[in-house]
Backbone as a chain_set.jsonl record, in Angstrom:
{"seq": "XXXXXXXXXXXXXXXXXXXXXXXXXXXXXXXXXXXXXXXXXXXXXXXXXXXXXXXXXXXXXXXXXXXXXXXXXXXXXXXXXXXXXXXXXXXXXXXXXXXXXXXXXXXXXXXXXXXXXXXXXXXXXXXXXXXXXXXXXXXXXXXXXXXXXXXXXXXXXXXXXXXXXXXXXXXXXXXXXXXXXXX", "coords": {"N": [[2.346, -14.678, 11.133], [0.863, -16.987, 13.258], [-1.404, -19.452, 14.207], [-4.667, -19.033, 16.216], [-5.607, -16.416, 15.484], [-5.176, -15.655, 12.1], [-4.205, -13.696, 9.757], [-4.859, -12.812, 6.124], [-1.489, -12.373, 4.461], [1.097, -10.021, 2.533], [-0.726, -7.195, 3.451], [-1.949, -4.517, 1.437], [-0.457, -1.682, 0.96], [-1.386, -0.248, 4.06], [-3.068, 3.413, 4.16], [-2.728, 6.521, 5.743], [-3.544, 9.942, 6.845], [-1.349, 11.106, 7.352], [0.948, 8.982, 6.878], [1.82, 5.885, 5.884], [1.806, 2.445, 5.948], [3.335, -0.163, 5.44], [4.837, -3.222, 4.154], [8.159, -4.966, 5.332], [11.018, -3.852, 3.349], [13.956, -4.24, 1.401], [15.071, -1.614, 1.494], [14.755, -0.887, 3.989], [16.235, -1.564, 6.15], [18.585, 0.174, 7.356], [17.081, 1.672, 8.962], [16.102, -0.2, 11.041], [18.31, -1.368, 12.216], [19.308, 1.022, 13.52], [16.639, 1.341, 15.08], [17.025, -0.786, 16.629], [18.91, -0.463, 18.153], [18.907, 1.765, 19.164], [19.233, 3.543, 22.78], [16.762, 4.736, 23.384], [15.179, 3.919, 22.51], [14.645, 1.284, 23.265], [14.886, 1.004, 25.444], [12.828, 0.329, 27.711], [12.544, -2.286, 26.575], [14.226, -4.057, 27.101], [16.708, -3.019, 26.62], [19.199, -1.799, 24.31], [20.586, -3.408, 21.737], [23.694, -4.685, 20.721], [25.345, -2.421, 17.546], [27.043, -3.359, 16.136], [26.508, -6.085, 16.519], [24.284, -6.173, 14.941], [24.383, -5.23, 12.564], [25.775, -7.216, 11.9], [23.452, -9.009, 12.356], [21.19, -8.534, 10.777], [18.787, -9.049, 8.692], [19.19, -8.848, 5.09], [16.821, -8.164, 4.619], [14.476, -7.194, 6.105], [12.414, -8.132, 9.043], [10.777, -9.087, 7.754], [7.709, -10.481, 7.988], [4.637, -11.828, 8.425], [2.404, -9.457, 10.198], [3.968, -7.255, 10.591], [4.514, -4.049, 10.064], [5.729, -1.48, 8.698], [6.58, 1.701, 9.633], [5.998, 4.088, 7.819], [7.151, 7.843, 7.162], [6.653, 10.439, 4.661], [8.555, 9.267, 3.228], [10.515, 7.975, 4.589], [11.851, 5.8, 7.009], [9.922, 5.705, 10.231], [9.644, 4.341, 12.379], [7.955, 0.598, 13.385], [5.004, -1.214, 13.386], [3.681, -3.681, 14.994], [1.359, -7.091, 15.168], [1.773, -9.973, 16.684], [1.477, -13.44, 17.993], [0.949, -14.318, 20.888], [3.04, -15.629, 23.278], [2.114, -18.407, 24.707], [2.716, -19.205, 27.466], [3.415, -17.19, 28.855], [2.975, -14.828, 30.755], [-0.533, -13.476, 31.599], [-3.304, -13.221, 29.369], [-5.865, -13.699, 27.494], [-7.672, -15.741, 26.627], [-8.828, -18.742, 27.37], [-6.844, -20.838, 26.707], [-4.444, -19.586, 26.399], [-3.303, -18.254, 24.342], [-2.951, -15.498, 22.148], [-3.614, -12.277, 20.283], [-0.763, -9.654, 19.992], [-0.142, -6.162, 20.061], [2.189, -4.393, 19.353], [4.508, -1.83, 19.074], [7.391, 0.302, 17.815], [8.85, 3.344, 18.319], [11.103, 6.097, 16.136], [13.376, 8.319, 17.939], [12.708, 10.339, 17.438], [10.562, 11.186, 16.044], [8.497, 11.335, 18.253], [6.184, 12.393, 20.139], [4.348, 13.547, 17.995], [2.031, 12.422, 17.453], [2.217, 9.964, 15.586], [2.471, 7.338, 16.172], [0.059, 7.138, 17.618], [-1.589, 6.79, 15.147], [-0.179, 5.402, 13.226], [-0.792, 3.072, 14.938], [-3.551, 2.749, 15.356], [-4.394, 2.661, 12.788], [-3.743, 0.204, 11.744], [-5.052, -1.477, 13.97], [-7.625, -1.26, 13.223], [-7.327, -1.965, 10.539], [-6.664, -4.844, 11.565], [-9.432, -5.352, 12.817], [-11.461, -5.319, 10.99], [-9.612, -7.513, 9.095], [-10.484, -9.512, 10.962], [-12.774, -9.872, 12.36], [-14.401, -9.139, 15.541], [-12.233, -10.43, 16.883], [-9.996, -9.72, 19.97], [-7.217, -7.583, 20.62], [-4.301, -7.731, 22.64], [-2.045, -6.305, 24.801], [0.871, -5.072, 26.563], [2.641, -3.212, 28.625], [5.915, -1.87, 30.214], [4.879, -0.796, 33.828], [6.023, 1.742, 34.621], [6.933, 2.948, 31.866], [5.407, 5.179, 30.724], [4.841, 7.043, 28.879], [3.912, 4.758, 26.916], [2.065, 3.563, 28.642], [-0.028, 5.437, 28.157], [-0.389, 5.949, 25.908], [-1.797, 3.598, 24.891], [-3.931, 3.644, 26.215], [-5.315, 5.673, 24.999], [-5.88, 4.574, 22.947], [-7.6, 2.836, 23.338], [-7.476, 0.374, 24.582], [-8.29, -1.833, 27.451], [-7.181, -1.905, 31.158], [-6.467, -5.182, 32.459], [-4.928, -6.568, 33.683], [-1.846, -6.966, 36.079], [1.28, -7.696, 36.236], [4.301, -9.054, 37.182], [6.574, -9.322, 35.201], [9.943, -9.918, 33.578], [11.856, -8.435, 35.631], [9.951, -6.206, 36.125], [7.124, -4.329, 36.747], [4.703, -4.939, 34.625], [1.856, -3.659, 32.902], [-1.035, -4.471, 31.768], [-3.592, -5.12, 29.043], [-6.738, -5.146, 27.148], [-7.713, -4.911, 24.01], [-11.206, -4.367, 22.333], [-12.565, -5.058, 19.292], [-14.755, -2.872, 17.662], [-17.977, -3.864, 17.414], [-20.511, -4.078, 14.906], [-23.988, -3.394, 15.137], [-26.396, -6.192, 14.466], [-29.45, -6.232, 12.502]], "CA": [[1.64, -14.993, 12.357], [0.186, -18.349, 12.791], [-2.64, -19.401, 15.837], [-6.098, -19.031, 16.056], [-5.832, -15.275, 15.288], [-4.468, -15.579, 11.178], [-4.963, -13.497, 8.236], [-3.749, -12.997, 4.621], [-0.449, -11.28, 4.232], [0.797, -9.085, 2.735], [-1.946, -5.975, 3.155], [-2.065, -3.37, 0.363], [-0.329, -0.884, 2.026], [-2.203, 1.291, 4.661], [-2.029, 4.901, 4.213], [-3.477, 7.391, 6.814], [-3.271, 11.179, 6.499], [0.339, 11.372, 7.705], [1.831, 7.702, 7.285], [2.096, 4.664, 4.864], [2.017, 1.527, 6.558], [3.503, -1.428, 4.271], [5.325, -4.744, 4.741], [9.257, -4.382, 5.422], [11.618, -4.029, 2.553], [15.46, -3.845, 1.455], [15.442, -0.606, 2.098], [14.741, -0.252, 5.643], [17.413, -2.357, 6.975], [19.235, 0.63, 8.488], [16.284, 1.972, 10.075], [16.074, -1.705, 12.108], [19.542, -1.322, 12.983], [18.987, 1.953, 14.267], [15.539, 0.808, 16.274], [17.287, -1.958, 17.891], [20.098, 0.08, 18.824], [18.58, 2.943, 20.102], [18.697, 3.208, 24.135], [15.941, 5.245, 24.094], [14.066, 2.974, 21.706], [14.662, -0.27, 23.877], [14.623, 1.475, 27.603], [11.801, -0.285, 28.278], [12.373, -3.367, 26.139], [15.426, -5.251, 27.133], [17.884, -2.564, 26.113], [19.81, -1.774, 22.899], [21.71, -4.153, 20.849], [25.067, -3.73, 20.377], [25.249, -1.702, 16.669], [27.922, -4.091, 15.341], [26.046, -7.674, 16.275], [23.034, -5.865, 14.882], [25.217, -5.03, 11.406], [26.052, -8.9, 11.29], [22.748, -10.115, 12.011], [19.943, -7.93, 10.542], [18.739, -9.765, 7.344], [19.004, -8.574, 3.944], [15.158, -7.553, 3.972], [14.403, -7.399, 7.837], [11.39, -7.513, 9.571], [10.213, -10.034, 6.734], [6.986, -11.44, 8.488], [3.131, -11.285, 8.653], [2.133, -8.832, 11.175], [4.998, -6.4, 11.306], [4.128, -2.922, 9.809], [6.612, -0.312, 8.693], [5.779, 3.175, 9.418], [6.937, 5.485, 6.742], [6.375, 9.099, 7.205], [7.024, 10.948, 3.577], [9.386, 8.783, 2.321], [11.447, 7.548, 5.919], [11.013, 5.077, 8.345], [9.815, 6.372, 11.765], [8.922, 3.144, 13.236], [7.257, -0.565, 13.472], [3.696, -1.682, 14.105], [3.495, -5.566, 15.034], [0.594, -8.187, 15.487], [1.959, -11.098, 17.108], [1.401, -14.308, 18.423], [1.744, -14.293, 22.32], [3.531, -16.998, 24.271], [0.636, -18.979, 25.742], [3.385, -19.674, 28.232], [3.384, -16.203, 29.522], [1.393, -13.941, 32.015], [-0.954, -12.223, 30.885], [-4.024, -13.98, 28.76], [-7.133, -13.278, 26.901], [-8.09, -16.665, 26.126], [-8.383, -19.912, 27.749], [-5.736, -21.411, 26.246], [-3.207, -18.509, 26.401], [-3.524, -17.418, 23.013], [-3.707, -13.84, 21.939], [-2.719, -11.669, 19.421], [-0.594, -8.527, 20.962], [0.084, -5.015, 19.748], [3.422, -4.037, 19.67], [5.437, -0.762, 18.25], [8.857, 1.019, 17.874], [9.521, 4.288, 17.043], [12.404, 6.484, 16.376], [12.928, 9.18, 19.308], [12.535, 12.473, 16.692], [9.027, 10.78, 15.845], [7.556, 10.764, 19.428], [5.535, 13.466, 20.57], [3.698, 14.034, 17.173], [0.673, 11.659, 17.407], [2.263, 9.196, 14.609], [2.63, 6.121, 16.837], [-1.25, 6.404, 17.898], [-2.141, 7.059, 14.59], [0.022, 4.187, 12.951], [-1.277, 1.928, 15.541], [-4.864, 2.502, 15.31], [-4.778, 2.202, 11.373], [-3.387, -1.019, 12.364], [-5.789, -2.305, 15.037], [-8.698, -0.688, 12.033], [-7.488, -3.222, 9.576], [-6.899, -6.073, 12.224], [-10.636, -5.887, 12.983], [-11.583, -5.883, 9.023], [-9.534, -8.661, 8.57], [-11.032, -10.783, 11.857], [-14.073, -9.387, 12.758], [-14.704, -9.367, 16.911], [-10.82, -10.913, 17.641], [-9.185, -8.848, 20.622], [-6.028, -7.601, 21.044], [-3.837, -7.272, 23.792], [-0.531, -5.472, 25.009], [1.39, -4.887, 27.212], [4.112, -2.56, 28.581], [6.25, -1.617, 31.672], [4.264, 0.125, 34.455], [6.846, 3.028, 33.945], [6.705, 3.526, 30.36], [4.328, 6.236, 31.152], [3.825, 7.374, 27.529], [3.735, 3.709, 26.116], [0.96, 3.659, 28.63], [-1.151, 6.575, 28.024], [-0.715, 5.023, 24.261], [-2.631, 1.854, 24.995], [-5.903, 3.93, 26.869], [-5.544, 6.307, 24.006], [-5.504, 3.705, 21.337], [-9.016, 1.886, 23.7], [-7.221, -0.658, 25.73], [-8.293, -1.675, 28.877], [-6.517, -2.653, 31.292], [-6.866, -6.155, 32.461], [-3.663, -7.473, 34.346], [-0.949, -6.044, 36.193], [2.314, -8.592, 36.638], [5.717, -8.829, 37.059], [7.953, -10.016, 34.38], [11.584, -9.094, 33.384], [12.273, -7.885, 36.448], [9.048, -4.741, 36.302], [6.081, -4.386, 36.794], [3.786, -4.86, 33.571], [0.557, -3.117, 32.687], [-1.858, -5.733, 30.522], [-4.783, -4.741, 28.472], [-6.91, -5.574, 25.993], [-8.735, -3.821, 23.152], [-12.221, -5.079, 21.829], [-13.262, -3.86, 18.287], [-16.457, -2.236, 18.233], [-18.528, -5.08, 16.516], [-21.397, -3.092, 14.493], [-24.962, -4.2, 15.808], [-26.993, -6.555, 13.878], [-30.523, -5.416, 12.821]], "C": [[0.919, -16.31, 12.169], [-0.362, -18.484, 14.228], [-3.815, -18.821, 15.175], [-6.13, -17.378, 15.497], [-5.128, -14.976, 13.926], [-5.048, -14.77, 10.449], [-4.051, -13.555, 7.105], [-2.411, -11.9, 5.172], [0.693, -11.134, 3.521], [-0.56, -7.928, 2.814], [-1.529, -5.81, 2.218], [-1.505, -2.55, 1.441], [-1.135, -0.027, 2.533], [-1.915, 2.644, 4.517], [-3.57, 5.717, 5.296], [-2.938, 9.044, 6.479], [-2.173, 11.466, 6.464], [1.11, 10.055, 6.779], [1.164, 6.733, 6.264], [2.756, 3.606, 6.184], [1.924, 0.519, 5.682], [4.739, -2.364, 5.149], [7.001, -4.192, 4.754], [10.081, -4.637, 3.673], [13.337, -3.525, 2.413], [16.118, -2.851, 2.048], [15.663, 0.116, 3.546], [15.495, -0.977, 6.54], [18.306, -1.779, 8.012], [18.193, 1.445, 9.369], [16.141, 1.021, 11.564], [17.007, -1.493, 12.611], [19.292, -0.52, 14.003], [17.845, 2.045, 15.338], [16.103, 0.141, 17.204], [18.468, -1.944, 18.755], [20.22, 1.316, 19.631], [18.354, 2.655, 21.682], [17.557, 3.91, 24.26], [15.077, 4.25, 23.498], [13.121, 1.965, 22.8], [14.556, 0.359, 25.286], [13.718, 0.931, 27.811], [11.53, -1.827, 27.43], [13.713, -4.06, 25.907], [16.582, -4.521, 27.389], [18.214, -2.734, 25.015], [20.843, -2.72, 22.986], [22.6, -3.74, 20.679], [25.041, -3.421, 18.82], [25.832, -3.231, 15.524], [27.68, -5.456, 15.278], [24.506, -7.267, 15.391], [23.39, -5.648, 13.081], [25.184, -6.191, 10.676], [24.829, -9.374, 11.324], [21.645, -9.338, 11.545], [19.917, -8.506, 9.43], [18.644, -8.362, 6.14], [17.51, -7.129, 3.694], [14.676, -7.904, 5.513], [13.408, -7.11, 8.392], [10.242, -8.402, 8.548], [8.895, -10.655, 7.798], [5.546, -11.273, 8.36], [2.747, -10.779, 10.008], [3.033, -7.534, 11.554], [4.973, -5.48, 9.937], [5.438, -2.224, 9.695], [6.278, 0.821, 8.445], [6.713, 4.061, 8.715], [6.03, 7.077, 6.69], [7.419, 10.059, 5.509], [8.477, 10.195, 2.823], [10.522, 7.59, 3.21], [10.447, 7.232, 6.836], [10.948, 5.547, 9.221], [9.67, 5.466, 12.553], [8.221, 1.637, 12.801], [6.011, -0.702, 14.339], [4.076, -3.211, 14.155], [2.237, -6.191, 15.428], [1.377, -9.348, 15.385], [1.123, -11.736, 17.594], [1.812, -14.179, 19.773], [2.191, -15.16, 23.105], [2.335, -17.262, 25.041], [1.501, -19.661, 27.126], [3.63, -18.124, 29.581], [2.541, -15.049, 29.885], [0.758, -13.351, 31.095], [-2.113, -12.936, 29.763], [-5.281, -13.561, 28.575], [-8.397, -14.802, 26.706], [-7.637, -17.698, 27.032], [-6.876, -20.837, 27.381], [-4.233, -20.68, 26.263], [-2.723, -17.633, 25.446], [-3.744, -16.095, 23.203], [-3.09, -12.939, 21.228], [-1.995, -10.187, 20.026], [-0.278, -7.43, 19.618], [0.934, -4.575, 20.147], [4.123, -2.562, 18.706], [6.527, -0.269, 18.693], [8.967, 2.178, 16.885], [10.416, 4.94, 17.076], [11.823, 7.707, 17.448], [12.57, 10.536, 18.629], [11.164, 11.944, 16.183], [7.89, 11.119, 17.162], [6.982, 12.316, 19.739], [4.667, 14.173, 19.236], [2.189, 13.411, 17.184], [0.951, 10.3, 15.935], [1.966, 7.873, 15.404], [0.758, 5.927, 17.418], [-2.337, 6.389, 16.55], [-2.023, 5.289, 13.779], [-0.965, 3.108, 13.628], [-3.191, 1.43, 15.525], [-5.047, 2.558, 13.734], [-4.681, 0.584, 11.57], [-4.602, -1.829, 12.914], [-7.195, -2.012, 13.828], [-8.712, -1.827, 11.016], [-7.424, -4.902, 10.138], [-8.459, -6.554, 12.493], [-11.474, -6.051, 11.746], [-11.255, -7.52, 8.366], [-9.986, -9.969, 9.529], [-12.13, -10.27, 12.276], [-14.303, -10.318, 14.227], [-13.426, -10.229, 17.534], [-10.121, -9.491, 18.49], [-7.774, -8.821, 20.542], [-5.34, -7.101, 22.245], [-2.37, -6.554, 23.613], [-0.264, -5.117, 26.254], [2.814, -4.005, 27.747], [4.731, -2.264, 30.205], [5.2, -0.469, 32.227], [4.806, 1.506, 33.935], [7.472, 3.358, 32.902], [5.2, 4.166, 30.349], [3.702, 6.752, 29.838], [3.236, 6.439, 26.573], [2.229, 3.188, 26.977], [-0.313, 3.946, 28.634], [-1.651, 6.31, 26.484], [-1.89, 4.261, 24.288], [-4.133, 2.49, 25.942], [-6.448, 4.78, 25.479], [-6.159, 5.46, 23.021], [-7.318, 2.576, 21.748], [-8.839, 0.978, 24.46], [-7.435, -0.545, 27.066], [-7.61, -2.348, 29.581], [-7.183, -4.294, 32.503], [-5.968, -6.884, 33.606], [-2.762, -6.261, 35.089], [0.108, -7.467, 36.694], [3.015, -8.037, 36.562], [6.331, -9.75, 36.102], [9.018, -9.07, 33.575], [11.782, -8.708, 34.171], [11.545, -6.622, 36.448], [8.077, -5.289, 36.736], [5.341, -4.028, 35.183], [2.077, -3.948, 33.468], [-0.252, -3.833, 31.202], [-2.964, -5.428, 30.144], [-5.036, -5.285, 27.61], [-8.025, -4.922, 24.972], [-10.078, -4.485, 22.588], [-12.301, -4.399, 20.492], [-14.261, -3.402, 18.475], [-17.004, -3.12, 16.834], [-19.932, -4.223, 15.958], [-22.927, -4.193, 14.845], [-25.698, -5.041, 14.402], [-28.47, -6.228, 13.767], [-31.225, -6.946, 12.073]], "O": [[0.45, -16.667, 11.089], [0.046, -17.854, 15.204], [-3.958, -18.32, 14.06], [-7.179, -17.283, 14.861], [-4.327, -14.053, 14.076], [-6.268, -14.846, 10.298], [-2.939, -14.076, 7.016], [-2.425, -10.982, 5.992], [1.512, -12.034, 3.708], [-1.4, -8.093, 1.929], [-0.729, -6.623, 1.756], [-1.897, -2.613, 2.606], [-1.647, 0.871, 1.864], [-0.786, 3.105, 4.683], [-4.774, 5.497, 5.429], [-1.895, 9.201, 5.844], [-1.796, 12.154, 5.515], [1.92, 10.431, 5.931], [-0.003, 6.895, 5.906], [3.669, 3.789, 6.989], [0.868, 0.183, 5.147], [5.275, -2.24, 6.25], [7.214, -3.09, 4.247], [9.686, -5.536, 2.931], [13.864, -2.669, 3.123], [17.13, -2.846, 2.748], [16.303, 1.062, 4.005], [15.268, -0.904, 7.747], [18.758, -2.341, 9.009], [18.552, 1.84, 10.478], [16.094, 1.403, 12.734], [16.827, -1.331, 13.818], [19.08, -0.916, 15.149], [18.012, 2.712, 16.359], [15.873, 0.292, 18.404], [18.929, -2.727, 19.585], [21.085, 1.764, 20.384], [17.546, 1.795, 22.034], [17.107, 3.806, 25.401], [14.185, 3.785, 24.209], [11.932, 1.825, 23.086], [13.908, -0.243, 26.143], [13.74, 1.206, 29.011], [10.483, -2.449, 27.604], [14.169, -4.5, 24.851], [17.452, -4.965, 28.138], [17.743, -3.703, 24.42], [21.692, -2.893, 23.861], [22.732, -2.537, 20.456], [24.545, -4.452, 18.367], [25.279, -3.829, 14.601], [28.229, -6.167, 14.436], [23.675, -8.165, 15.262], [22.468, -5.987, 12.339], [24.837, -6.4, 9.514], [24.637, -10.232, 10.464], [20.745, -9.671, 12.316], [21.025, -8.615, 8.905], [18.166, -7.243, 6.326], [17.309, -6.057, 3.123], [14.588, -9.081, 5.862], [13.151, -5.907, 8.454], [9.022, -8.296, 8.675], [9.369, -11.509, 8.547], [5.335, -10.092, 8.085], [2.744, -11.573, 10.948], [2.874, -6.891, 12.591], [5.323, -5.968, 8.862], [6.25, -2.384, 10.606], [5.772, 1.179, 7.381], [7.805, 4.558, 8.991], [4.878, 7.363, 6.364], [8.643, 10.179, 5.46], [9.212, 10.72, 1.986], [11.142, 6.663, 2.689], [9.359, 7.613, 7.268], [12.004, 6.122, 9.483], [9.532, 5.846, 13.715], [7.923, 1.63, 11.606], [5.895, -0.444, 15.537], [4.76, -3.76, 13.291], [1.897, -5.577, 16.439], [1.703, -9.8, 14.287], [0.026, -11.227, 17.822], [3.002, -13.928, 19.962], [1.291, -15.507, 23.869], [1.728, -16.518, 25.811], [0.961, -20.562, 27.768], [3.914, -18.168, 30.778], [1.598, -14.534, 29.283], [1.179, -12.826, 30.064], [-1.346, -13.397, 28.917], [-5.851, -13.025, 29.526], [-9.627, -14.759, 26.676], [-6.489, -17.755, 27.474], [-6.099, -21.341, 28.192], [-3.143, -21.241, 26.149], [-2.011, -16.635, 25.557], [-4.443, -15.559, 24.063], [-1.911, -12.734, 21.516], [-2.831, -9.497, 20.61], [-0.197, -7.794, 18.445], [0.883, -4.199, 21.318], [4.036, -2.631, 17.48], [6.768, -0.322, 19.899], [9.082, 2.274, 15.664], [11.049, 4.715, 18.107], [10.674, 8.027, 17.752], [12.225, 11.571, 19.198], [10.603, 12.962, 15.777], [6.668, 11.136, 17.012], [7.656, 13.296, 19.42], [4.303, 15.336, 19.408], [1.249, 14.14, 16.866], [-0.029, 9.801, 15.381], [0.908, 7.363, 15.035], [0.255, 4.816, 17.588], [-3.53, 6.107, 16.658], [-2.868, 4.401, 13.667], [-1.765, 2.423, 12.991], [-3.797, 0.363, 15.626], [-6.245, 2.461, 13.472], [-5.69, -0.118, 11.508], [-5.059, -2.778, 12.277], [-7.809, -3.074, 13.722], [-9.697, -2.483, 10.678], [-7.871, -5.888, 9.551], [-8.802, -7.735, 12.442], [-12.173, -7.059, 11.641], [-11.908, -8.314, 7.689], [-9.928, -11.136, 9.139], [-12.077, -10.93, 13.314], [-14.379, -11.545, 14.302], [-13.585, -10.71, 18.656], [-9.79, -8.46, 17.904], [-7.12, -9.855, 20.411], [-5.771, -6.107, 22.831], [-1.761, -6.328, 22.568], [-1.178, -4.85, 27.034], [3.914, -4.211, 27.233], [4.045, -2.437, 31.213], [4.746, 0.458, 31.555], [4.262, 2.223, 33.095], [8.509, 4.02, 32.936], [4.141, 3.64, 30.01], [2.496, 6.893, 29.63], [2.428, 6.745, 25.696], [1.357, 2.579, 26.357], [-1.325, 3.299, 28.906], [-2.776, 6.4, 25.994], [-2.88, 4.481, 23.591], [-5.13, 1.824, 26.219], [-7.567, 4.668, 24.977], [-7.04, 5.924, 22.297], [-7.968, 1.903, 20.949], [-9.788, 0.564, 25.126], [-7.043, 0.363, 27.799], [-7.207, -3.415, 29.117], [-8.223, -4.258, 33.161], [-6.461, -7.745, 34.334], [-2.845, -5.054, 34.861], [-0.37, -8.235, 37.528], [3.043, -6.883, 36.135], [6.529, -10.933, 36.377], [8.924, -7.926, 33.13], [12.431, -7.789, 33.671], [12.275, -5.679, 36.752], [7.989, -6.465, 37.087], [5.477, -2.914, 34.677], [1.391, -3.91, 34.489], [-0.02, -3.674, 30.004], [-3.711, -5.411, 31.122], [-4.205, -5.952, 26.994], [-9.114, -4.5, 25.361], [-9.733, -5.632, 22.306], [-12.118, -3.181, 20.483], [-14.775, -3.507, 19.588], [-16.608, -3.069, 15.67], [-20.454, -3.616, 16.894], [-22.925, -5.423, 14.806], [-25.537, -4.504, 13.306], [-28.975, -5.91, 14.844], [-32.443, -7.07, 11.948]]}, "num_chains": 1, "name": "protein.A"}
């Protein structure tokens, strides 16, 4: 990640009662496949990749970047956390300038309905405010991704925006940390 919103990386991996959250590695290459090929995954984000351009182009070690979380539940991937960089070119803004770091995840469909994805995500947003102290984050998802947005009130986000892009309607929020008072 690079912009006003940087930190070190890699973490130490996070671990939470359930879940290990560490940087991507060799091993999880066919989990990625399988994320970015799932229709249920992507239904609300573009659509699935075809399997076989996803074969040819997934790297080696995939998912290589600062900000992008791999959720491992006992040993297997279930999913991706992300902190990005947000196009200061597109709707949706926290900051004068357009800047803003977002909150993004993917998980597999036999994961969903357990509470991993708000758990992952708020270990996540826990060490984002550790490592920046009082930087918001935002996110965004389709209006009708109904559980991706019961996620994002769950998780503290408010919402902030409502646009259209990709052809939906968006739902835009943004989370504050809770900054501890000074005495």
């Amino acid at each position: 990640m690079t912009g006003p919103a940087s930190f070190s990386w890699p973490p130490a991996p996070i671990r939470t009662a359930r879940l290990v959250l560490r940087e991507s590695e060799a091993r999880d290459r066919a989990a990625f496949v399988e994320l970015f090929a799932s229709p249920e995954v992507r239904a609300y984000l573009g659509g699935p990749h075809p399997r076989d351009e996803l074969e040819r182009a997934v790297p080696e070690v995939p998912g290589r970047r600062p900000g992008l979380f791999v959720v491992e539940l006992d040993g297997a991937v279930i999913g991706t956390v992300t902190l990005e960089q947000r196009d200061a070119e597109r709707p949706g803004r926290l900051r004068p300038d357009g800047g803003c770091t977002e909150l993004g995840y993917m998980f597999m469909p036999e994961a969903w309905g357990s509470g991993y994805a708000a758990e992952a995500c708020s270990a996540v947003l826990d060490w984002y405010a550790d490592a920046l102290p009082g930087e918001r984050v935002a996110l965004w998802t389709q209006v009708a991704n109904a559980p991706s947005a019961r996620l994002a009130l769950k998780l503290g986000f408010t919402e902030v925006a409502r646009f259209d892009e990709f052809g939906a309607e968006q739902w835009f929020g943004v989370w504050r940390p809770v900054v501890p008072h000074q005495r």
